[in-house]
Amino acid sequence: FSEDDGLCGNEFNRYEKIKTPKGELIFGGVNGSSAFYPHEILKSGKASPIVFTELHVYNKLITHQEHPEIIQQPLNYAEVIHLAASQNMFTISFALLETVAPEKKKYAYYLEGLDETWIPNGNKTSATYTNLSPGTYTLHVKGCNAAGIWTMPERSLRIVIAAFWYQTWWFRLSAL
């Protein structure tokens, strides 16, 4: 624990400590004293919800108002994104809905249909994929809050990338 968690400072004096009859621990430091009940600190918290915040295709922001052919509703409520064959480079941003100690948050993601395992992303809040083949993918994202609790279940978003005309079954059939 540190100042970011609400302590009066990060440095405490060696012999300035006391336990009250009610079980409260008080520690004295160079910037004052910090008091807490250990049983409250050690309670496991709840997982913070994770949301999708932005979609960029070739570094251009995509919204449901301007591009209904790609996404029909706000990104956080969308179940699927439809991309043309030429739109196979995209970035999806996400965030945990928690304001406590943002530097302690961690994220991980994987694209089902491409990645084989979770990709740790540190505290970076976006995932970028480039040059994807046509097909259907599912992006899975999870986050870990300051208390160390991962979101379960993770959030997911289906991504459909259309094929070029020469990659379609009807073109291949007619070529045969």
GROMACS .gro file of C-alpha atoms in nm:
model
  176
    1PHE     CA    1   0.000   0.000   0.000
    2SER     CA    2   0.112   0.355  -0.070
    3GLU     CA    3  -0.009   0.715  -0.081
    4ASP     CA    4  -0.208   0.622  -0.392
    5ASP     CA    5  -0.416   0.391  -0.173
    6GLY     CA    6  -0.490   0.664   0.083
    7LEU     CA    7  -0.198   0.640   0.326
    8CYS     CA    8  -0.067   0.969   0.468
    9GLY     CA    9   0.274   0.894   0.321
   10ASN     CA   10   0.511   0.621   0.209
   11GLU     CA   11   0.751   0.646   0.504
   12PHE     CA   12   0.667   0.540   0.861
   13ASN     CA   13   0.855   0.564   1.189
   14ARG     CA   14   0.982   0.237   1.335
   15TYR     CA   15   0.820   0.243   1.680
   16GLU     CA   16   0.510   0.455   1.611
   17LYS     CA   17   0.242   0.192   1.604
   18ILE     CA   18  -0.054   0.095   1.818
   19LYS     CA   19  -0.346  -0.146   1.813
   20THR     CA   20  -0.665  -0.013   1.972
   21PRO     CA   21  -0.899  -0.232   2.180
   22LYS     CA   22  -1.140  -0.244   1.881
   23GLY     CA   23  -0.865  -0.385   1.656
   24GLU     CA   24  -0.779  -0.068   1.465
   25LEU     CA   25  -0.412  -0.035   1.367
   26ILE     CA   26  -0.252   0.309   1.373
   27PHE     CA   27   0.090   0.382   1.222
   28GLY     CA   28   0.277   0.709   1.259
   29GLY     CA   29   0.487   0.847   0.978
   30VAL     CA   30   0.669   1.157   0.866
   31ASN     CA   31   0.349   1.301   0.712
   32GLY     CA   32   0.106   1.207   0.990
   33SER     CA   33  -0.066   0.886   1.091
   34SER     CA   34  -0.269   0.625   0.909
   35ALA     CA   35  -0.538   0.417   1.074
   36PHE     CA   36  -0.735   0.120   0.945
   37TYR     CA   37  -0.913  -0.200   1.042
   38PRO     CA   38  -0.726  -0.499   0.892
   39HIS     CA   39  -1.044  -0.701   0.839
   40GLU     CA   40  -1.179  -0.424   0.613
   41ILE     CA   41  -0.860  -0.398   0.407
   42LEU     CA   42  -0.839  -0.772   0.348
   43LYS     CA   43  -1.196  -0.806   0.223
   44SER     CA   44  -1.199  -0.914  -0.135
   45GLY     CA   45  -1.352  -0.647  -0.351
   46LYS     CA   46  -1.568  -0.679  -0.656
   47ALA     CA   47  -1.449  -0.690  -1.013
   48SER     CA   48  -1.483  -0.362  -1.198
   49PRO     CA   49  -1.685  -0.362  -1.519
   50ILE     CA   50  -1.499  -0.316  -1.848
   51VAL     CA   51  -1.635  -0.120  -2.143
   52PHE     CA   52  -1.542  -0.068  -2.506
   53THR     CA   53  -1.476   0.301  -2.568
   54GLU     CA   54  -1.356   0.363  -2.924
   55LEU     CA   55  -1.311   0.198  -3.262
   56HIS     CA   56  -1.055   0.326  -3.512
   57VAL     CA   57  -1.016   0.188  -3.864
   58TYR     CA   58  -0.689   0.299  -4.024
   59ASN     CA   59  -0.657   0.553  -3.740
   60LYS     CA   60  -0.994   0.714  -3.821
   61LEU     CA   61  -1.254   0.723  -3.543
   62ILE     CA   62  -1.563   0.520  -3.635
   63THR     CA   63  -1.899   0.602  -3.475
   64HIS     CA   64  -2.240   0.447  -3.528
   65GLN     CA   65  -2.383   0.782  -3.645
   66GLU     CA   66  -2.126   0.837  -3.920
   67HIS     CA   67  -2.068   0.473  -4.022
   68PRO     CA   68  -2.385   0.265  -3.970
   69GLU     CA   69  -2.258   0.014  -4.227
   70ILE     CA   70  -1.978  -0.076  -3.983
   71ILE     CA   71  -2.146  -0.044  -3.646
   72GLN     CA   72  -2.518   0.000  -3.581
   73GLN     CA   73  -2.510   0.124  -3.219
   74PRO     CA   74  -2.261   0.274  -2.972
   75LEU     CA   75  -1.952   0.053  -2.947
   76ASN     CA   76  -2.007  -0.052  -2.587
   77TYR     CA   77  -2.353  -0.187  -2.677
   78ALA     CA   78  -2.259  -0.338  -3.013
   79GLU     CA   79  -2.241  -0.714  -3.056
   80VAL     CA   80  -2.078  -0.713  -3.399
   81ILE     CA   81  -1.865  -0.491  -3.621
   82HIS     CA   82  -1.882  -0.535  -4.000
   83LEU     CA   83  -1.566  -0.432  -4.184
   84ALA     CA   84  -1.503  -0.431  -4.558
   85ALA     CA   85  -1.209  -0.631  -4.695
   86SER     CA   86  -1.005  -0.311  -4.727
   87GLN     CA   87  -1.072  -0.220  -4.360
   88ASN     CA   88  -0.859  -0.495  -4.206
   89MET     CA   89  -0.654  -0.265  -3.978
   90PHE     CA   90  -0.835  -0.152  -3.664
   91THR     CA   91  -0.784  -0.046  -3.303
   92ILE     CA   92  -1.038  -0.104  -3.027
   93SER     CA   93  -1.003   0.088  -2.700
   94PHE     CA   94  -1.143  -0.023  -2.366
   95ALA     CA   95  -1.143   0.082  -2.000
   96LEU     CA   96  -1.221  -0.043  -1.652
   97LEU     CA   97  -1.486   0.164  -1.478
   98GLU     CA   98  -1.279   0.239  -1.170
   99THR     CA   99  -1.099   0.559  -1.076
  100VAL     CA  100  -0.885   0.424  -0.791
  101ALA     CA  101  -0.512   0.393  -0.871
  102PRO     CA  102  -0.532   0.386  -1.252
  103GLU     CA  103  -0.163   0.298  -1.276
  104LYS     CA  104  -0.238  -0.036  -1.103
  105LYS     CA  105  -0.494  -0.147  -1.359
  106LYS     CA  106  -0.394  -0.422  -1.603
  107TYR     CA  107  -0.554  -0.546  -1.921
  108ALA     CA  108  -0.533  -0.856  -2.139
  109TYR     CA  109  -0.699  -0.948  -2.466
  110TYR     CA  110  -0.706  -1.209  -2.740
  111LEU     CA  111  -0.864  -1.232  -3.083
  112GLU     CA  112  -1.037  -1.566  -3.119
  113GLY     CA  113  -0.962  -1.696  -3.465
  114LEU     CA  114  -0.609  -1.553  -3.463
  115ASP     CA  115  -0.446  -1.551  -3.118
  116GLU     CA  116  -0.402  -1.871  -2.923
  117THR     CA  117  -0.373  -1.724  -2.573
  118TRP     CA  118  -0.430  -1.406  -2.375
  119ILE     CA  119  -0.198  -1.116  -2.461
  120PRO     CA  120  -0.096  -0.918  -2.149
  121ASN     CA  121  -0.131  -0.547  -2.224
  122GLY     CA  122  -0.009  -0.383  -1.901
  123ASN     CA  123  -0.205  -0.063  -1.840
  124LYS     CA  124  -0.243   0.008  -2.213
  125THR     CA  125  -0.612   0.043  -2.298
  126SER     CA  126  -0.627  -0.058  -2.662
  127ALA     CA  127  -0.563  -0.348  -2.898
  128THR     CA  128  -0.458  -0.306  -3.261
  129TYR     CA  129  -0.475  -0.564  -3.537
  130THR     CA  130  -0.343  -0.522  -3.889
  131ASN     CA  131  -0.369  -0.708  -4.218
  132LEU     CA  132  -0.631  -0.958  -4.101
  133SER     CA  133  -0.765  -1.212  -4.346
  134PRO     CA  134  -1.137  -1.212  -4.424
  135GLY     CA  135  -1.340  -1.402  -4.168
  136THR     CA  136  -1.521  -1.383  -3.838
  137TYR     CA  137  -1.325  -1.311  -3.521
  138THR     CA  138  -1.419  -1.247  -3.159
  139LEU     CA  139  -1.219  -1.000  -2.951
  140HIS     CA  140  -1.209  -1.091  -2.580
  141VAL     CA  141  -1.095  -0.829  -2.327
  142LYS     CA  142  -1.053  -0.849  -1.951
  143GLY     CA  143  -0.916  -0.609  -1.693
  144CYS     CA  144  -0.768  -0.625  -1.347
  145ASN     CA  145  -0.857  -0.346  -1.103
  146ALA     CA  146  -0.637  -0.192  -0.834
  147ALA     CA  147  -0.748  -0.464  -0.588
  148GLY     CA  148  -0.609  -0.732  -0.821
  149ILE     CA  149  -0.947  -0.872  -0.925
  150TRP     CA  150  -0.997  -0.966  -1.291
  151THR     CA  151  -1.328  -0.908  -1.466
  152MET     CA  152  -1.520  -1.229  -1.516
  153PRO     CA  153  -1.666  -1.299  -1.756
  154GLU     CA  154  -1.457  -1.096  -1.994
  155ARG     CA  155  -1.615  -0.866  -2.254
  156SER     CA  156  -1.631  -0.981  -2.613
  157LEU     CA  157  -1.707  -0.827  -2.950
  158ARG     CA  158  -1.753  -1.010  -3.280
  159ILE     CA  159  -1.569  -0.869  -3.580
  160VAL     CA  160  -1.661  -0.972  -3.934
  161ILE     CA  161  -1.421  -0.885  -4.215
  162ALA     CA  162  -1.570  -0.930  -4.560
  163ALA     CA  163  -1.376  -1.089  -4.845
  164PHE     CA  164  -1.266  -0.916  -5.164
  165TRP     CA  165  -1.480  -1.013  -5.464
  166TYR     CA  166  -1.205  -1.240  -5.595
  167GLN     CA  167  -1.194  -1.427  -5.261
  168THR     CA  168  -1.562  -1.521  -5.263
  169TRP     CA  169  -1.694  -1.871  -5.322
  170TRP     CA  170  -1.901  -1.765  -5.624
  171PHE     CA  171  -1.593  -1.618  -5.799
  172ARG     CA  172  -1.390  -1.932  -5.734
  173LEU     CA  173  -1.676  -2.148  -5.860
  174SER     CA  174  -1.713  -1.943  -6.179
  175ALA     CA  175  -1.333  -1.954  -6.234
  176LEU     CA  176  -1.345  -2.334  -6.222
   0.00000   0.00000   0.00000
